[in-house]
XYZ file of C-alpha atoms in Angstrom:
386
model
C -18.109 40.260 -26.736
C -21.703 39.263 -27.506
C -23.564 36.981 -25.102
C -27.114 35.802 -24.446
C -28.376 37.232 -21.168
C -31.463 36.540 -19.092
C -33.561 39.660 -18.496
C -36.826 38.342 -17.027
C -39.169 35.397 -17.638
C -39.725 34.953 -21.377
C -37.069 37.495 -22.285
C -33.548 36.656 -23.469
C -31.448 39.401 -25.017
C -28.095 39.680 -26.741
C -25.740 41.995 -24.853
C -22.204 43.346 -25.025
C -20.285 42.053 -21.986
C -16.656 41.845 -20.931
C -14.632 38.949 -22.328
C -13.752 36.274 -19.759
C -10.263 36.023 -18.306
C -8.155 33.289 -16.749
C -9.075 33.241 -13.052
C -7.381 30.010 -11.954
C -4.249 28.220 -13.205
C -6.356 25.348 -14.545
C -8.722 27.552 -16.589
C -8.933 27.827 -20.345
C -10.570 30.460 -22.526
C -12.540 28.971 -25.411
C -13.718 30.857 -28.489
C -17.163 29.495 -29.233
C -17.777 28.037 -32.687
C -21.236 26.518 -32.146
C -23.753 26.610 -29.312
C -27.277 25.294 -28.949
C -30.509 26.256 -27.300
C -31.522 23.303 -25.151
C -34.952 22.314 -23.912
C -33.544 22.875 -20.428
C -32.938 26.513 -21.364
C -36.679 26.818 -21.954
C -37.258 26.084 -18.261
C -35.076 29.128 -17.503
C -36.831 31.158 -20.195
C -40.208 30.370 -18.650
C -39.070 31.332 -15.153
C -39.193 27.824 -13.686
C -35.585 27.572 -12.443
C -34.843 29.147 -9.028
C -32.153 31.793 -8.543
C -32.000 32.937 -12.158
C -30.385 36.356 -11.934
C -30.762 39.245 -14.354
C -27.737 39.439 -16.621
C -26.797 35.766 -16.319
C -25.119 34.417 -19.467
C -27.089 31.377 -20.635
C -26.163 28.212 -22.528
C -24.551 24.871 -21.727
C -24.084 23.165 -25.110
C -21.074 24.495 -27.014
C -17.938 23.727 -28.968
C -15.001 26.011 -29.539
C -11.316 26.609 -30.101
C -8.885 27.015 -27.208
C -7.602 30.606 -27.196
C -5.678 30.657 -23.917
C -4.763 28.218 -21.167
C -3.743 28.703 -17.559
C -0.239 27.688 -16.393
C -1.451 24.391 -14.887
C -3.243 23.104 -17.984
C -1.428 20.131 -19.529
C -4.028 18.327 -21.648
C -5.055 21.209 -23.912
C -3.142 23.639 -26.066
C -4.019 26.828 -27.891
C -5.741 26.001 -31.175
C -7.357 22.735 -30.072
C -10.942 22.223 -31.254
C -12.932 21.108 -28.221
C -16.410 20.038 -27.206
C -17.231 21.065 -23.661
C -19.583 18.843 -21.620
C -22.318 20.802 -19.889
C -21.146 19.395 -16.541
C -18.341 21.302 -14.843
C -16.421 18.767 -12.781
C -13.152 18.484 -10.903
C -12.331 14.883 -11.801
C -11.050 14.007 -8.324
C -13.858 14.222 -5.749
C -15.859 11.247 -4.423
C -18.527 11.611 -7.113
C -16.165 12.227 -10.028
C -14.251 9.105 -9.067
C -17.528 7.236 -9.569
C -18.021 9.024 -12.911
C -21.029 10.899 -11.531
C -19.798 14.100 -13.140
C -23.150 15.861 -12.853
C -22.889 15.598 -9.059
C -19.346 16.946 -8.601
C -18.784 18.044 -5.023
C -16.296 20.802 -5.782
C -17.950 22.812 -8.564
C -21.183 23.670 -6.729
C -20.295 23.180 -3.102
C -23.263 25.107 -1.700
C -25.715 22.643 -3.273
C -26.703 19.314 -1.778
C -27.488 17.665 -5.121
C -26.390 18.926 -8.505
C -22.855 19.910 -9.507
C -21.829 22.901 -11.583
C -23.222 23.544 -15.081
C -22.441 26.201 -17.638
C -25.053 28.928 -18.002
C -27.700 27.342 -15.812
C -28.378 29.879 -13.070
C -26.909 30.062 -9.585
C -28.714 26.856 -8.680
C -25.996 25.149 -10.731
C -23.139 27.327 -9.503
C -23.646 30.596 -11.373
C -21.134 29.884 -14.150
C -21.296 31.905 -17.354
C -22.595 29.943 -20.312
C -21.807 29.207 -23.921
C -24.360 31.207 -25.889
C -21.590 33.756 -26.234
C -18.432 34.441 -28.212
C -16.027 33.324 -25.469
C -16.304 31.170 -22.336
C -14.062 30.605 -19.321
C -13.717 26.836 -18.888
C -12.708 25.765 -15.366
C -10.950 22.426 -14.717
C -9.794 22.539 -18.329
C -7.598 19.469 -17.914
C -10.555 17.177 -17.175
C -13.722 18.626 -18.749
C -13.227 19.494 -22.439
C -12.562 16.803 -25.025
C -10.569 17.438 -28.185
C -12.833 16.905 -31.209
C -11.490 14.114 -33.441
C -10.728 15.221 -36.992
C -13.372 12.895 -38.420
C -16.212 14.204 -36.228
C -18.280 17.012 -37.730
C -18.552 20.123 -35.575
C -22.355 19.888 -35.500
C -22.184 16.291 -34.315
C -19.689 17.444 -31.698
C -21.942 20.164 -30.297
C -24.696 17.599 -29.789
C -22.209 15.452 -27.846
C -22.017 18.138 -25.155
C -25.481 17.331 -23.749
C -28.441 16.279 -25.904
C -27.111 13.009 -27.336
C -25.396 11.815 -24.106
C -28.500 12.716 -22.081
C -30.770 10.741 -24.405
C -28.320 7.842 -24.427
C -28.086 7.807 -20.621
C -31.890 7.909 -20.443
C -31.952 4.635 -22.371
C -29.063 3.210 -20.341
C -30.801 3.965 -17.028
C -33.843 2.083 -18.285
C -31.806 -1.166 -18.117
C -33.392 -2.187 -21.416
C -33.455 -5.908 -22.061
C -33.615 -7.482 -25.521
C -37.131 -7.199 -26.891
C -38.395 -4.662 -24.325
C -41.100 -2.142 -25.121
C -39.838 1.369 -24.405
C -42.053 4.451 -24.219
C -40.413 7.881 -24.453
C -42.404 10.903 -23.302
C -41.298 13.929 -25.309
C -40.186 14.219 -28.950
C -37.732 17.037 -28.369
C -34.014 16.511 -29.041
C -33.350 14.489 -25.860
C -36.441 12.349 -26.386
C -35.406 11.693 -29.981
C -31.949 10.600 -28.894
C -33.437 8.452 -26.119
C -35.704 6.721 -28.633
C -32.859 6.178 -31.083
C -30.559 4.919 -28.311
C -33.182 2.469 -27.040
C -32.531 0.382 -30.162
C -28.804 0.302 -29.334
C -29.655 -1.450 -26.062
C -31.859 -4.070 -27.712
C -35.384 -2.656 -27.524
C -37.965 -4.590 -29.495
C -40.451 -1.752 -29.719
C -40.144 2.018 -29.207
C -43.088 4.404 -28.805
C -42.733 8.202 -28.609
C -45.423 10.421 -27.062
C -45.817 14.125 -27.859
C -48.509 16.579 -28.949
C -46.881 18.183 -31.997
C -47.575 16.321 -35.223
C -44.440 17.614 -36.948
C -42.243 16.374 -34.085
C -43.941 12.981 -34.133
C -43.403 12.710 -37.893
C -39.746 13.609 -37.373
C -39.484 10.943 -34.658
C -40.814 8.280 -37.029
C -38.092 9.103 -39.549
C -35.192 9.704 -37.157
C -35.877 7.025 -34.526
C -37.956 4.537 -36.572
C -40.545 4.390 -33.811
C -44.294 4.324 -33.273
C -45.923 7.537 -32.070
C -48.836 8.712 -29.943
C -50.302 12.218 -29.923
C -51.521 12.679 -26.348
C -54.074 15.296 -27.424
C -55.919 12.608 -29.378
C -56.467 10.170 -26.505
C -58.489 10.298 -23.293
C -56.293 8.384 -20.854
C -52.567 7.832 -21.386
C -52.110 4.808 -19.139
C -55.126 3.008 -20.577
C -54.068 3.767 -24.140
C -50.498 2.519 -23.672
C -51.642 -0.578 -21.825
C -54.011 -1.330 -24.692
C -51.008 -1.069 -27.041
C -49.028 -3.531 -24.876
C -51.437 -6.445 -24.292
C -52.749 -4.662 -21.193
C -49.449 -5.101 -19.351
C -47.810 -1.712 -19.805
C -44.372 -0.758 -21.063
C -41.215 -2.410 -19.772
C -39.439 0.953 -19.687
C -40.826 4.503 -19.585
C -38.558 7.498 -20.119
C -39.496 11.021 -19.008
C -37.619 13.286 -21.426
C -39.841 16.317 -20.821
C -39.626 17.576 -17.248
C -41.253 20.555 -15.645
C -42.586 22.244 -18.809
C -44.816 19.308 -19.733
C -48.256 19.923 -21.183
C -51.192 17.529 -21.021
C -52.844 18.347 -17.692
C -54.631 21.619 -16.960
C -54.327 20.973 -13.224
C -50.559 20.381 -13.270
C -49.941 23.199 -15.744
C -51.773 25.640 -13.469
C -50.289 24.481 -10.166
C -46.781 23.931 -11.551
C -46.259 26.589 -14.216
C -48.633 29.414 -13.324
C -49.315 29.350 -9.582
C -45.875 27.811 -8.838
C -47.380 25.573 -6.155
C -45.102 22.742 -7.254
C -41.816 22.581 -9.174
C -43.295 22.578 -12.650
C -45.802 20.255 -14.279
C -45.026 16.558 -13.575
C -47.665 15.092 -15.884
C -45.080 13.220 -18.003
C -43.820 11.539 -14.836
C -47.413 10.634 -13.886
C -47.866 9.039 -17.293
C -44.571 7.179 -17.015
C -45.378 5.685 -13.607
C -48.948 4.799 -14.511
C -48.113 3.396 -17.970
C -45.266 1.102 -16.927
C -45.943 -2.561 -16.272
C -45.559 -3.998 -12.792
C -41.863 -4.496 -12.135
C -40.991 -2.050 -14.912
C -38.369 0.684 -14.979
C -38.680 4.471 -15.076
C -35.843 6.642 -16.363
C -36.024 10.384 -15.703
C -33.866 12.935 -17.515
C -36.444 15.727 -17.750
C -35.484 18.685 -15.567
C -37.445 19.384 -12.380
C -36.875 22.041 -9.751
C -35.426 21.341 -6.321
C -38.755 21.804 -4.538
C -41.538 19.235 -4.352
C -43.792 17.790 -7.032
C -47.094 15.963 -6.708
C -46.356 12.535 -8.152
C -48.026 9.124 -7.602
C -45.184 7.574 -5.642
C -47.595 5.079 -4.053
C -48.352 3.665 -7.491
C -44.619 3.251 -8.122
C -44.181 1.424 -4.805
C -47.139 -0.895 -5.261
C -46.175 -1.703 -8.844
C -42.603 -2.493 -7.804
C -41.098 0.011 -10.220
C -37.415 0.874 -10.385
C -36.802 4.615 -10.755
C -33.441 5.892 -11.978
C -32.536 9.476 -12.730
C -29.633 11.916 -12.893
C -27.939 14.522 -15.010
C -25.955 12.858 -17.778
C -22.301 12.070 -17.110
C -21.270 13.298 -20.550
C -17.551 12.485 -20.415
C -18.238 8.845 -19.508
C -20.352 8.307 -22.616
C -18.211 10.076 -25.226
C -16.053 7.133 -26.389
C -19.073 4.910 -27.023
C -21.112 7.659 -28.697
C -18.249 8.544 -31.019
C -18.085 4.847 -31.965
C -21.784 4.935 -32.890
C -21.233 8.025 -35.064
C -18.202 6.525 -36.807
C -20.056 3.272 -37.437
C -22.878 5.183 -39.132
C -25.458 4.121 -36.550
C -26.480 7.718 -35.947
C -25.861 11.207 -37.297
C -26.704 13.522 -34.392
C -26.712 16.628 -36.564
C -29.723 15.292 -38.455
C -31.936 16.799 -35.736
C -30.646 20.344 -36.380
C -33.323 22.290 -38.215
C -32.221 25.900 -37.682
C -28.810 27.585 -37.838
C -29.143 31.116 -36.514
C -26.591 33.903 -35.913
C -25.981 34.551 -32.218
C -26.996 38.166 -32.804
C -30.543 36.934 -33.507
C -30.840 34.873 -30.318
C -34.109 36.503 -29.213
C -35.743 35.321 -32.437
C -34.123 31.907 -32.012
C -35.731 31.475 -28.580
C -39.086 32.566 -29.952
C -38.869 29.996 -32.751
C -37.799 27.170 -30.432
C -40.097 27.892 -27.492
C -43.176 28.379 -29.634
C -42.292 25.528 -32.030
C -42.423 27.743 -35.076
C -41.250 26.701 -38.521
C -41.170 22.992 -37.511
C -38.205 23.652 -35.239
C -36.547 20.625 -33.635
C -33.099 21.934 -32.636
C -31.602 25.396 -33.197
C -27.857 25.994 -33.342
C -26.379 29.431 -32.733
C -23.357 30.582 -34.711
C -21.436 33.461 -33.095
C -19.461 35.966 -35.140
C -16.330 34.637 -33.427
C -16.794 31.281 -35.218
C -14.809 32.568 -38.212
C -16.093 29.812 -40.494
C -15.048 27.025 -38.115
C -15.943 23.486 -39.218
């Protein structure tokens, strides 16, 4: 089969690899119908995620059709259309019982923090990912969700990570009615966070980025105000000026370790690797929030240290919340929003690219060519699936 494989920093290649097989009675084999390139994949692409091994199959956002199930699988059958959350979780451990599916104890037992993810290096368990024609899906009775007949496949693929992550970013902000919410990053997750902020009662939403085309897209998709950080001298001062000199009630970091905006943090975090990526978006979030405000972090950072102004957070009395999204927990509510016409997730898809052209797809997405917001990969195994 064809699959996207990591070769070295800034090099992804399509390769012919062996098709996956059932390895455990509760496995399923899924034929991929759609997969996405995620902003988190760019961290891998840029060499910022530890223990990324040559030949690893990448990708954690995918839908598909069940081709085979193990003898213990009861909740899926061959032919089911499924969306597969990026979290791999057992459903029964201490954390899964609390619906903290991104922290499952049994799918990445050698780690002290994160659970197992598809296609996200050995830091997240070393599982093969979904930018491929077929995927082995462990714990098939608890992870995948059958796609309702009235949900479009391209909405479904965005329910595997990007939309739930943006929604949880807003949820973790504990937004009160009328709050001012600032979202750092106008990528797919930031767009969904901004859109979701309205669902929780925000009175004002501001999105910060440096790409004019992304900011224009944010205005249309999320009906928000925008700030281009390249046009201002000091982020905290600018945002406080916009908020009666108080600061935002809620700041959301939807960027993570690839953030631009500080030469110092870009050099120390992305070139010299002296810290786990560039934390400038987190600096801006902490310094731009009002006293007693809330910080929500869904941008990806490495497991080693970052230089952040934690003293400012303490002295301002900020509440910081963060985690990987618990996708399965959010699905019923997000499907309600889609059915009610509150949101059409697939509106953010700008590029539909054959899996065979994945190297070009990464180049377009990473370098923000052709006004790219979100690329979807279509494998030859999709067979016209809708």
